[in-house]
Every structure is written in structure tokens, then in C-alpha cells.
Short mmCIF file of C-alpha atoms in Angstrom, two decimals:
data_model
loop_
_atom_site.label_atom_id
_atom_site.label_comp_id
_atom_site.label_asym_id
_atom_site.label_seq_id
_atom_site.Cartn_x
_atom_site.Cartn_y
_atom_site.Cartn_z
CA UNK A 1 -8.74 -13.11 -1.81
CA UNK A 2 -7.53 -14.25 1.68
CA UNK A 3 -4.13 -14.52 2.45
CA UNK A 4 -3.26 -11.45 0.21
CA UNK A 5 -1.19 -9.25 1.56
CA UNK A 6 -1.84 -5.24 2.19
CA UNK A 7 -0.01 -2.20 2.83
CA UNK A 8 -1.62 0.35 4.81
CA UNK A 9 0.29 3.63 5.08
CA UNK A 10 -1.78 5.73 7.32
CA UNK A 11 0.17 8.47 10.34
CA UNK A 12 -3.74 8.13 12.12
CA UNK A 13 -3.66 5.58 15.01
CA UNK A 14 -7.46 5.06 14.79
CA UNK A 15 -7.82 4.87 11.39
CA UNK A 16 -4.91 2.61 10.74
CA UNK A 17 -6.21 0.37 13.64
CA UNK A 18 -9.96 0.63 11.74
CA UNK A 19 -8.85 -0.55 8.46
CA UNK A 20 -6.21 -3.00 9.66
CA UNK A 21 -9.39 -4.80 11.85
CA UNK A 22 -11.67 -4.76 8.75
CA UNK A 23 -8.94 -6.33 6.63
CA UNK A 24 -7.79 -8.90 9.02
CA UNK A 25 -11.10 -9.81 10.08
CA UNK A 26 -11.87 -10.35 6.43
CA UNK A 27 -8.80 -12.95 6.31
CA UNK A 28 -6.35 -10.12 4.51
CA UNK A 29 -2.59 -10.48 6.17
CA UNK A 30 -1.89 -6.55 6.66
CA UNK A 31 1.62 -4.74 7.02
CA UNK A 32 1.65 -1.36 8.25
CA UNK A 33 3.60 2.22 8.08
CA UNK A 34 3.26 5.80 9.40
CA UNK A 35 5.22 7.61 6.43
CA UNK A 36 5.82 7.40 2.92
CA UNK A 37 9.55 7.18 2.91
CA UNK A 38 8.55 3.39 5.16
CA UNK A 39 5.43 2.60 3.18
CA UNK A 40 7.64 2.85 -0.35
CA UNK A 41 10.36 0.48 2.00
CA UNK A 42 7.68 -1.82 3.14
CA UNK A 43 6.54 -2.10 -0.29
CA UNK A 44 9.81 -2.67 -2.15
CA UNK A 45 11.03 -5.70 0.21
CA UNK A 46 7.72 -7.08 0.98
CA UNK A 47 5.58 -6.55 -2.43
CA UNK A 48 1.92 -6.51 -1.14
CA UNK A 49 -0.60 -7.53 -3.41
CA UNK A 50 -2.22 -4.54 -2.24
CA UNK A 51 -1.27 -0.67 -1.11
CA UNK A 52 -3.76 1.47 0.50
CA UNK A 53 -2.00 4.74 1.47
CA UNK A 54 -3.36 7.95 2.77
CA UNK A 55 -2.33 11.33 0.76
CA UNK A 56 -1.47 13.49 3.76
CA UNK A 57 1.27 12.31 5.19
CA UNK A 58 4.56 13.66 7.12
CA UNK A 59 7.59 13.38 4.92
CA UNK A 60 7.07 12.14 1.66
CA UNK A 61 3.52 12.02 0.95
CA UNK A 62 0.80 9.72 -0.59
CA UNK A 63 1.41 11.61 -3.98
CA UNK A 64 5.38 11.66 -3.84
CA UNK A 65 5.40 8.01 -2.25
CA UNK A 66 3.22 7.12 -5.41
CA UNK A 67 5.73 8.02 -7.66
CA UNK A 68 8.24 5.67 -6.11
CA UNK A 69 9.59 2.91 -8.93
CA UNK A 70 7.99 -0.54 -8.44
CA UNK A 71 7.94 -3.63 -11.15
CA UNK A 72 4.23 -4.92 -12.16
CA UNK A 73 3.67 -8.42 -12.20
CA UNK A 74 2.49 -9.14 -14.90
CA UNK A 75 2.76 -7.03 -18.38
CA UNK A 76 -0.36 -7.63 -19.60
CA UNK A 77 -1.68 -6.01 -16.46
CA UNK A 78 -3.69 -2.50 -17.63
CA UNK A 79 -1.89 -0.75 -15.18
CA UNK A 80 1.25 -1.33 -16.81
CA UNK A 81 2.44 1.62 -18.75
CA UNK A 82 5.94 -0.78 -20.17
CA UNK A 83 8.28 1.08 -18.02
CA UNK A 84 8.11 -0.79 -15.12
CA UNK A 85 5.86 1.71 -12.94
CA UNK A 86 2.16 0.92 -12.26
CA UNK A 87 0.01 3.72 -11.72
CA UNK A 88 -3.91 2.50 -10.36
CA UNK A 89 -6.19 5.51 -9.63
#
């Protein structure tokens, strides 16, 4: 699990800085964004292994950023609906 890479999209200063030390401290490399519209940017030219993104956001938020095309991996993956999107609860 080290060395993966993680999004964090969170606008809170505290609780971005909270979940950034947890990760990092547990070896995770993080990357990090305010808004959706640079979360969904992030995550298109970087592609984490990981996005944890909060649902209140300004601009474009958690549930709109969510909807945002990106490729799976791998097909077999269950999150894979076959049309490129991957949808995880």
C-alpha cells in the first residue's frame, strides 16, 4: 500500500491538513485540491490510485465532480460498468 498515490479534494484547511498527515504518515504520497473543477484536473493528468473527495464543495461539487469521465484500469475491476466510468460508493 505505500507509495500509492491519493487525491484529497477537500475546501477545509484543517481537515485537508488532518487527512493529508494521516496518509503521509502512513507512507501514502498525497496530491491535493480545494474544488472539484481541480480535483477532476488533478485526477485526469495524475491518475491517483486513490480519490477521497468531500461532497460540499464550491463550484462543481463532490457529486458533479464524480460524474467526471475517467478510464478504469483494469476491466475486470467490479467497479467497471464497460463504459469507461468507474463508479465506487
Amino acid at each position: 500500500m505505500a507509495n500509492e498515490l491519493i487525491l484529497i479534494v477537500e475546501d477545509n484547511d484543517k481537515n485537508l491538513k488532518l487527512v493529508r498527515d494521516v496518509l503521509q504518515f502512513k507512507g501514502y504520497q498525497t496530491i491535493e485540491a480545494g474544488t472539484g473543477e481541480d480535483g477532476v484536473r488533478l485526477a485526469k493528468s495524475r491518475i491517483p490510485d486513490l480519490i477521497l473527495m468531500d461532497i460540499q464543495l464550491p463550484g462543481m461539487n463532490g457529486i458533479g465532480a464524480r460524474r467526471a469521465p475517467c478510464r478504469s484500469d483494469d476491466a475486470s475491476d467490479p467497479g467497471d460498468r464497460g463504459d469507461g466510468l468507474r463508479h465506487d460508493p
